[in-house]
Amino acid sequence: MELRTDWETPDFEEI
Amino acid sequence: MPGDGRPRLTRHVRMRFDATRERHVLLGPESVIVLNPTGADILGLCDGRRTVSEVATELQARYDRVVDDEVAAFLDRLVTRRCVEIDDA
């Protein structure tokens, strides 16, 4: 059984 | 953003894993950008050879679902910050 990661909206934080 | 454009990091930006934050970061000349895991996965595939559509297709093997519009919007934001450039097909 193949486990796939839950999709999370791609994002970033600029420092 | 056209699906047949080929995204890649701009020359002055490098992606590194920040062990302190346990996140991938983009290091630019005057800023650090902290990526969430999905964002890091996307940029890991942006080598200037794959198209945006091909990047999204490859992600489908790793994720339960992939929202193409979110991939394109994420890359658009990084293009605006001059961290990513899109080569024409």
Short mmCIF file of C-alpha atoms in Angstrom, two decimals:
data_model
loop_
_atom_site.label_atom_id
_atom_site.label_comp_id
_atom_site.label_asym_id
_atom_site.label_seq_id
_atom_site.Cartn_x
_atom_site.Cartn_y
_atom_site.Cartn_z
CA MET A 1 0.00 0.00 0.00
CA GLU A 2 1.47 3.32 -1.09
CA LEU A 3 1.24 6.19 1.37
CA ARG A 4 1.10 9.68 -0.06
CA THR A 5 1.62 12.92 1.78
CA ASP A 6 -1.35 15.20 2.38
CA TRP A 7 -1.26 18.17 0.04
CA GLU A 8 -0.52 21.44 1.79
CA THR A 9 -0.78 24.71 -0.10
CA PRO A 10 2.81 25.68 -0.99
CA ASP A 11 3.88 28.77 0.88
CA PHE A 12 6.88 30.70 2.15
CA GLU A 13 7.82 33.36 4.65
CA GLU A 14 10.30 36.04 3.72
CA ILE A 15 12.72 37.08 6.43
CA MET B 1 1.81 31.36 -15.72
CA PRO B 2 2.08 29.13 -18.81
CA GLY B 3 2.22 25.42 -18.06
CA ASP B 4 4.96 24.93 -20.65
CA GLY B 5 7.39 27.40 -19.08
CA ARG B 6 10.44 25.86 -17.40
CA PRO B 7 11.02 27.29 -13.91
CA ARG B 8 14.37 27.40 -12.13
CA LEU B 9 16.02 29.33 -9.32
CA THR B 10 17.69 32.54 -10.40
CA ARG B 11 21.48 32.59 -10.39
CA HIS B 12 21.85 34.50 -7.13
CA VAL B 13 19.52 32.24 -5.12
CA ARG B 14 20.36 28.91 -3.51
CA MET B 15 18.18 26.43 -1.65
CA ARG B 16 19.54 24.96 1.56
CA PHE B 17 18.15 22.93 4.46
CA ASP B 18 18.15 24.97 7.66
CA ALA B 19 18.65 22.46 10.47
CA THR B 20 17.60 24.97 13.12
CA ARG B 21 14.23 25.66 11.55
CA GLU B 22 14.01 22.15 10.09
CA ARG B 23 12.86 23.78 6.88
CA HIS B 24 14.34 24.42 3.49
CA VAL B 25 15.25 28.04 2.88
CA LEU B 26 16.12 30.14 -0.14
CA LEU B 27 19.21 32.24 0.39
CA GLY B 28 19.31 35.42 -1.64
CA PRO B 29 21.65 38.42 -1.52
CA GLU B 30 19.50 40.34 0.95
CA SER B 31 16.86 37.98 2.25
CA VAL B 32 16.11 34.51 3.50
CA ILE B 33 12.88 32.82 2.46
CA VAL B 34 11.61 29.95 4.60
CA LEU B 35 9.69 27.36 2.60
CA ASN B 36 7.01 24.99 3.78
CA PRO B 37 7.55 21.33 2.81
CA THR B 38 5.31 21.47 -0.26
CA GLY B 39 7.08 24.58 -1.50
CA ALA B 40 10.47 22.93 -1.02
CA ASP B 41 9.31 19.88 -2.97
CA ILE B 42 8.17 22.08 -5.84
CA LEU B 43 11.43 24.00 -6.01
CA GLY B 44 13.41 20.78 -5.78
CA LEU B 45 11.90 19.86 -9.15
CA CYS B 46 12.46 23.26 -10.77
CA ASP B 47 15.68 22.56 -12.64
CA GLY B 48 15.01 24.55 -15.81
CA ARG B 49 14.29 21.34 -17.71
CA ARG B 50 10.87 20.37 -16.39
CA THR B 51 7.85 22.44 -17.35
CA VAL B 52 5.42 23.68 -14.70
CA SER B 53 3.01 20.98 -15.85
CA GLU B 54 5.68 18.28 -15.52
CA VAL B 55 6.53 19.48 -12.00
CA ALA B 56 2.86 19.15 -11.01
CA THR B 57 2.67 15.70 -12.60
CA GLU B 58 5.73 14.48 -10.67
CA LEU B 59 4.24 15.76 -7.43
CA GLN B 60 1.20 13.56 -7.98
CA ALA B 61 3.37 10.55 -7.15
CA ARG B 62 4.15 12.02 -3.72
CA TYR B 63 0.89 13.66 -2.67
CA ASP B 64 -2.68 12.53 -2.27
CA ARG B 65 -3.70 15.40 -4.55
CA VAL B 66 -2.00 18.29 -6.31
CA VAL B 67 -3.63 21.65 -6.98
CA ASP B 68 -2.04 22.89 -10.20
CA ASP B 69 -3.23 26.46 -9.66
CA GLU B 70 -1.52 26.57 -6.26
CA VAL B 71 1.74 25.36 -7.79
CA ALA B 72 1.55 28.09 -10.44
CA ALA B 73 0.60 30.79 -7.90
CA PHE B 74 3.48 29.79 -5.61
CA LEU B 75 5.98 30.05 -8.46
CA ASP B 76 4.46 33.35 -9.58
CA ARG B 77 5.07 34.84 -6.13
CA LEU B 78 8.70 33.75 -6.26
CA VAL B 79 9.09 35.17 -9.77
CA THR B 80 7.84 38.49 -8.39
CA ARG B 81 10.59 38.33 -5.73
CA ARG B 82 13.17 37.46 -8.41
CA CYS B 83 13.93 34.11 -6.80
CA VAL B 84 12.58 32.06 -9.72
CA GLU B 85 12.76 32.65 -13.44
CA ILE B 86 10.73 30.93 -16.12
CA ASP B 87 12.48 29.86 -19.29
CA ASP B 88 10.28 29.93 -22.35
CA ALA B 89 9.41 26.54 -23.77
#
